[in-house]
Short mmCIF file of C-alpha atoms in Angstrom, two decimals:
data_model
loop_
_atom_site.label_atom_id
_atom_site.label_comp_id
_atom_site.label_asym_id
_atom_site.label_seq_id
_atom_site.Cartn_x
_atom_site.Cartn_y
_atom_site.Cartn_z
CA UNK Z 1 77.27 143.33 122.12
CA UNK Z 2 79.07 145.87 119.99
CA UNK Z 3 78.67 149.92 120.40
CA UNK Z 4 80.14 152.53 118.42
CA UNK Z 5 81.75 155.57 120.06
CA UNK Z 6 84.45 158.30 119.96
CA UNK Z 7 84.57 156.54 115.90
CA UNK Z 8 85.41 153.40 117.50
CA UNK Z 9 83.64 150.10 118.07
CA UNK Z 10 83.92 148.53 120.80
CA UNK Z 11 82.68 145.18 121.94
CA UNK Z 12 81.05 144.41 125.57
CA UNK Z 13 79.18 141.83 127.68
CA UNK Z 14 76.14 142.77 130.14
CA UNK Z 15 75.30 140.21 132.93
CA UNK Z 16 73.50 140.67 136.06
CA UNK Z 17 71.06 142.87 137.29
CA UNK Z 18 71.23 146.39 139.69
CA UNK Z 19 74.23 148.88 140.12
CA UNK Z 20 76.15 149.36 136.92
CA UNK Z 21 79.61 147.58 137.33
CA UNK Z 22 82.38 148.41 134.41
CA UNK Z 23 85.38 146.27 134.20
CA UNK Z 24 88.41 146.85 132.24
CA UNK Z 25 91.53 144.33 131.69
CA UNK Z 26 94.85 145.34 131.31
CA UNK Z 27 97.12 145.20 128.32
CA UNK Z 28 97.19 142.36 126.00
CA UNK Z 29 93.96 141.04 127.34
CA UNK Z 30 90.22 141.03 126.97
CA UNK Z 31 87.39 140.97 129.26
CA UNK Z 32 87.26 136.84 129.17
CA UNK Z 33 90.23 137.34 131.92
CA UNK Z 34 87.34 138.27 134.18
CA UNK Z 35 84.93 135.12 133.90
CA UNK Z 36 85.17 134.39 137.79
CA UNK Z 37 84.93 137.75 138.29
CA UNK Z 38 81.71 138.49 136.54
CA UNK Z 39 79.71 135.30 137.75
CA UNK Z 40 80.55 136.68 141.16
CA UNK Z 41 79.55 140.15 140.64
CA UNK Z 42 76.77 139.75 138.42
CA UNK Z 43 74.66 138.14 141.86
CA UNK Z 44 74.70 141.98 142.98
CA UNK Z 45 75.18 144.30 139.82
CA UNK Z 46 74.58 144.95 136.43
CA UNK Z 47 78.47 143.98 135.34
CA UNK Z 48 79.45 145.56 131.69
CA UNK Z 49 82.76 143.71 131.04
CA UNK Z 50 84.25 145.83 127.89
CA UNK Z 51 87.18 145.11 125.21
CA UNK Z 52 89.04 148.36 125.39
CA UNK Z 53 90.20 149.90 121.59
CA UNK Z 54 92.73 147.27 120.13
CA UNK Z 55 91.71 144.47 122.42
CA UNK Z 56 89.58 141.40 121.63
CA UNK Z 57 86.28 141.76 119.62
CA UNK Z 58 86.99 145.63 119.63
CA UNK Z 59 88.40 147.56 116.43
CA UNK Z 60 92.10 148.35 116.20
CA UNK Z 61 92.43 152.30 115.44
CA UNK Z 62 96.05 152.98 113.88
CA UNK Z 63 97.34 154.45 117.36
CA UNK Z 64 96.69 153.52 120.82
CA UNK Z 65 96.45 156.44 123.88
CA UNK Z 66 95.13 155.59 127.20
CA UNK Z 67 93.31 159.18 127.17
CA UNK Z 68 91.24 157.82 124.13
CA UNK Z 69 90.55 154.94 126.09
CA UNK Z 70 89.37 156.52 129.15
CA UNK Z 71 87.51 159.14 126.84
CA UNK Z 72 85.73 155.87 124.99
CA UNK Z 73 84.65 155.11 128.65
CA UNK Z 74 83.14 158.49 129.62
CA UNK Z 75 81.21 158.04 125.92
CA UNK Z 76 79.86 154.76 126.96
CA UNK Z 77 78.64 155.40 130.33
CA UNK Z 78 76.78 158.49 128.85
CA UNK Z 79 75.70 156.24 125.47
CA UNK Z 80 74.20 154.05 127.90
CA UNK Z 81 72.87 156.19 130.45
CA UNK Z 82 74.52 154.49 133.24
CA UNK Z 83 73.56 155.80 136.13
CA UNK Z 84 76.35 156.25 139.49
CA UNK Z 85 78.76 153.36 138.13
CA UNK Z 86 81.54 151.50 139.82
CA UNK Z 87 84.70 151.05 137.69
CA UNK Z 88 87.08 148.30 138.10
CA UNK Z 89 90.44 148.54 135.89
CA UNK Z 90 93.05 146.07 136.10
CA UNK Z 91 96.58 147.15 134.90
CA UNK Z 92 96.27 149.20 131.52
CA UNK Z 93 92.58 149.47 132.74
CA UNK Z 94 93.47 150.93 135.96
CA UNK Z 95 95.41 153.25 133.78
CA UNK Z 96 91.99 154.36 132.41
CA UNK Z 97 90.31 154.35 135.64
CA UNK Z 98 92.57 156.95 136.90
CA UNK Z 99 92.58 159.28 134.06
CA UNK Z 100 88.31 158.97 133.79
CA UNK Z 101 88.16 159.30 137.44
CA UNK Z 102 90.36 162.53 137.56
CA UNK Z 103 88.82 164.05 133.81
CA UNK Z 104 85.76 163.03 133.94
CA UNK Z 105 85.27 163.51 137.89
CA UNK Z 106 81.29 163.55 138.06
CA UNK Z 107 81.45 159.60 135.76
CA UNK Z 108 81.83 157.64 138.63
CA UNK Z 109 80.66 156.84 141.73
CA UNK Z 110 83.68 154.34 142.62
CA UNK Z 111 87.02 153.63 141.57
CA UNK Z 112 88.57 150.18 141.93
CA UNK Z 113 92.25 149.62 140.72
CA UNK Z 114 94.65 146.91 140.22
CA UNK Z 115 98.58 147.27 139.19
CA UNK Z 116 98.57 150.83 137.89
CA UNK Z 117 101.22 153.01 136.69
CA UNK Z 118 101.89 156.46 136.48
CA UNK Z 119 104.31 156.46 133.95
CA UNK Z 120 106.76 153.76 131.77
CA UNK Z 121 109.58 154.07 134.22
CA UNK Z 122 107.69 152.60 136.96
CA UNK Z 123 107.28 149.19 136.12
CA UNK Z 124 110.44 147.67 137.35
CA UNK Z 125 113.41 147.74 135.10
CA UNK Z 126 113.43 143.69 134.38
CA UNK Z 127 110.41 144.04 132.42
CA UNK Z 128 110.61 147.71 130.99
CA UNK Z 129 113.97 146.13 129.42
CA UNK Z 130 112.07 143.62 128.01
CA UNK Z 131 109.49 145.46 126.63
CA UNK Z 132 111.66 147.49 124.71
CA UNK Z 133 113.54 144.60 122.87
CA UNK Z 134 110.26 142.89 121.76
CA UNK Z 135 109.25 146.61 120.68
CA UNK Z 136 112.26 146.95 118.76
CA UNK Z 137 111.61 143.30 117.01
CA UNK Z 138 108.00 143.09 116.78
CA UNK Z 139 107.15 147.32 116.26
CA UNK Z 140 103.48 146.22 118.30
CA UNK Z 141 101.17 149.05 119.25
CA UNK Z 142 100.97 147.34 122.32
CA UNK Z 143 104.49 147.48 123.49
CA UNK Z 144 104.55 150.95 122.23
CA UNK Z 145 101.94 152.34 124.41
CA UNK Z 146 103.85 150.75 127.73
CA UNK Z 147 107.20 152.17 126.59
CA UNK Z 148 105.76 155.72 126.17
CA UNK Z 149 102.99 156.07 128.02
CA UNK Z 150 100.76 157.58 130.86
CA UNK Z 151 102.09 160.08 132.45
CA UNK Z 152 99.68 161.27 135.33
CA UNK Z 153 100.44 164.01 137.76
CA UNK Z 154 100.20 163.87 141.42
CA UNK Z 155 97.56 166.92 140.34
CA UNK Z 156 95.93 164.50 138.45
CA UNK Z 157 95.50 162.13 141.28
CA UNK Z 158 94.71 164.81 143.17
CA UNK Z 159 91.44 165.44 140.38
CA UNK Z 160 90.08 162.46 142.14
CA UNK Z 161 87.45 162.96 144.54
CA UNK Z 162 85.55 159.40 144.99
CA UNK Z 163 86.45 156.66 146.87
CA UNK Z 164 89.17 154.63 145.68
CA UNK Z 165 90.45 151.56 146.12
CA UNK Z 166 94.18 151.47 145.23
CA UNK Z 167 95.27 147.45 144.80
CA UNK Z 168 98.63 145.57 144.09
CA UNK Z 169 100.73 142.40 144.61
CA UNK Z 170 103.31 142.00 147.10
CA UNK Z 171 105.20 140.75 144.26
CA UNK Z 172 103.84 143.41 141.67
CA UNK Z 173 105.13 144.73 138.07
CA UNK Z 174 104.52 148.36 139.38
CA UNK Z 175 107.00 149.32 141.97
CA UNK Z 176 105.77 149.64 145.39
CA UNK Z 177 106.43 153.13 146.19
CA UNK Z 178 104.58 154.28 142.98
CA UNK Z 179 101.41 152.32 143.93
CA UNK Z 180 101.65 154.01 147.50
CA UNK Z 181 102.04 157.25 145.95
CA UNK Z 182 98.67 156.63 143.77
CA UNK Z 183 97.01 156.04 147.05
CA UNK Z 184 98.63 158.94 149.34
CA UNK Z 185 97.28 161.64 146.54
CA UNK Z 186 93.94 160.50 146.08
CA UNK Z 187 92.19 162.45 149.29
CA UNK Z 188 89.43 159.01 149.43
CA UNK Z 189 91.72 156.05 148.54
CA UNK Z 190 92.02 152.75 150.25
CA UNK Z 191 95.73 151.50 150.07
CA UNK Z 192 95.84 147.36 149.76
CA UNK Z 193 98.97 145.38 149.09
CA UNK Z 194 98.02 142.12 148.71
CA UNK Z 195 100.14 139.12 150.41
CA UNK Z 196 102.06 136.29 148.60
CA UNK Z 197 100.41 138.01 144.91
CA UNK Z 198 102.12 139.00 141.40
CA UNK Z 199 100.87 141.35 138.73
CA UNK Z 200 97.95 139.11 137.83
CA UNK Z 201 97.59 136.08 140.24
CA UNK Z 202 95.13 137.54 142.52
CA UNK Z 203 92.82 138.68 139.20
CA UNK Z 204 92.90 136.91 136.16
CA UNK Z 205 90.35 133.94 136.52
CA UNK Z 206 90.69 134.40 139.71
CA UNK Z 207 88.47 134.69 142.88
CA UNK Z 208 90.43 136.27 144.99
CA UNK Z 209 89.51 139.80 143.74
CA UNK Z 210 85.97 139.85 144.55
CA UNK Z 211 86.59 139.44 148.41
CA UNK Z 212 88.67 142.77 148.15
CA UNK Z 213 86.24 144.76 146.26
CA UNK Z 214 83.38 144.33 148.17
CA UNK Z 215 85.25 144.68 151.10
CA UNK Z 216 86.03 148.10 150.14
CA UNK Z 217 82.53 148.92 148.92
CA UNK Z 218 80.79 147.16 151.88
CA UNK Z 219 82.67 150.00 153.64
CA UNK Z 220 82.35 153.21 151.39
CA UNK Z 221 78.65 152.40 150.89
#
């Protein structure tokens, strides 16, 4: 299904039936990296799996900003009148969980996270090298957005006032300390490092992630 918002369209699958469920993937990818994920939730929720701006069946503005991402989220829970939703980001989407949760703090009623960032410098310096020389070959948006941005504020985190679950590999992109710092400033958060895991292993077609999420929401309830 396809919705237009913020003067973007963005594209989105509904499955399921009960408690609104939002997913968002992370950079590069689209909400197909998800499937387990959304066969699994969709027994318990109403899961709407969304292409973020410049992603999959979505449009391509000329610019990418994770604040007009997390601002096209706050326009489609209200579009759709989504009533107390759970939000699941993964990566560039937990990026835009983090900045809806803390502007937008009445959106939500749960915030799920996977791999997120606070700013460029704290994905470790193997692939932040990287990134920069396919930037400086290729010139994508995509790259761009990684090498520049977010940069959210411990007062940010500090905006966020609804459970949280804060996620990452053992063997994560994100440095360690910066995911622990995400969970030490939200006052509600729910700090799991998960054994043996990368970046993506434990959530891409995966179903290893559903386990951990309703762990944490079998708990917060």
């Amino acid at each position: 299904m396809y919705i237009q918002l913020n003067g973007q369209i963005l594209y989105y699958e509904k499955t399921g039936e009960g408690q609104p469920f939002i997913l968002v993937h992370g950079n590069g990818g689209t909400h197909e990296v998800f499937d387990v994920l959304i066969s699994q939730l969709s027994e318990h929720y109403t899961v709407y799996a969304i292409d973020s701006r410049g992603h999959g069946l979505s449009a391509t503005p000329k610019e990418l900003h994770y604040q007009d991402m997390a601002d096209d989220m706050a326009a489609f829970i209200d579009a759709l009148e989504l009533e107390h939703p759970l939000f699941y980001g993964f990566s560039d989407g937990a990026i835009v969980g983090l900045l809806l949760a803390s502007m937008y703090p009445n959106k939500l009623d749960k915030l799920m996270i996977s791999g997120a960032n606070l700013t460029p410098k704290d994905i470790k310096g193997s692939l932040y090298r990287h990134l920069k020389r396919e930037y400086k070959k290729s010139h994508q948006e995509l790259h761009r957005l990684m090498l520049e941005e977010p940069f959210i504020t411990e007062e940010d985190l500090h905006d966020i006032t609804i459970p949280t679950l804060v996620l990452a590999g053992e063997k994560d992109l994100v440095k360690k300390k910066v995911t622990q710092k995400i969970a030490q400033h939200i006052e509600h958060a729910t700090l799991v490092i998960v054994p043996g895991e990368d970046h993506g292993s434990y959530v891409e077609h995966s179903a290893k992630l559903y386990p951990l999420l309703m762990e944490f929401l079998n708990k917060n309830k």
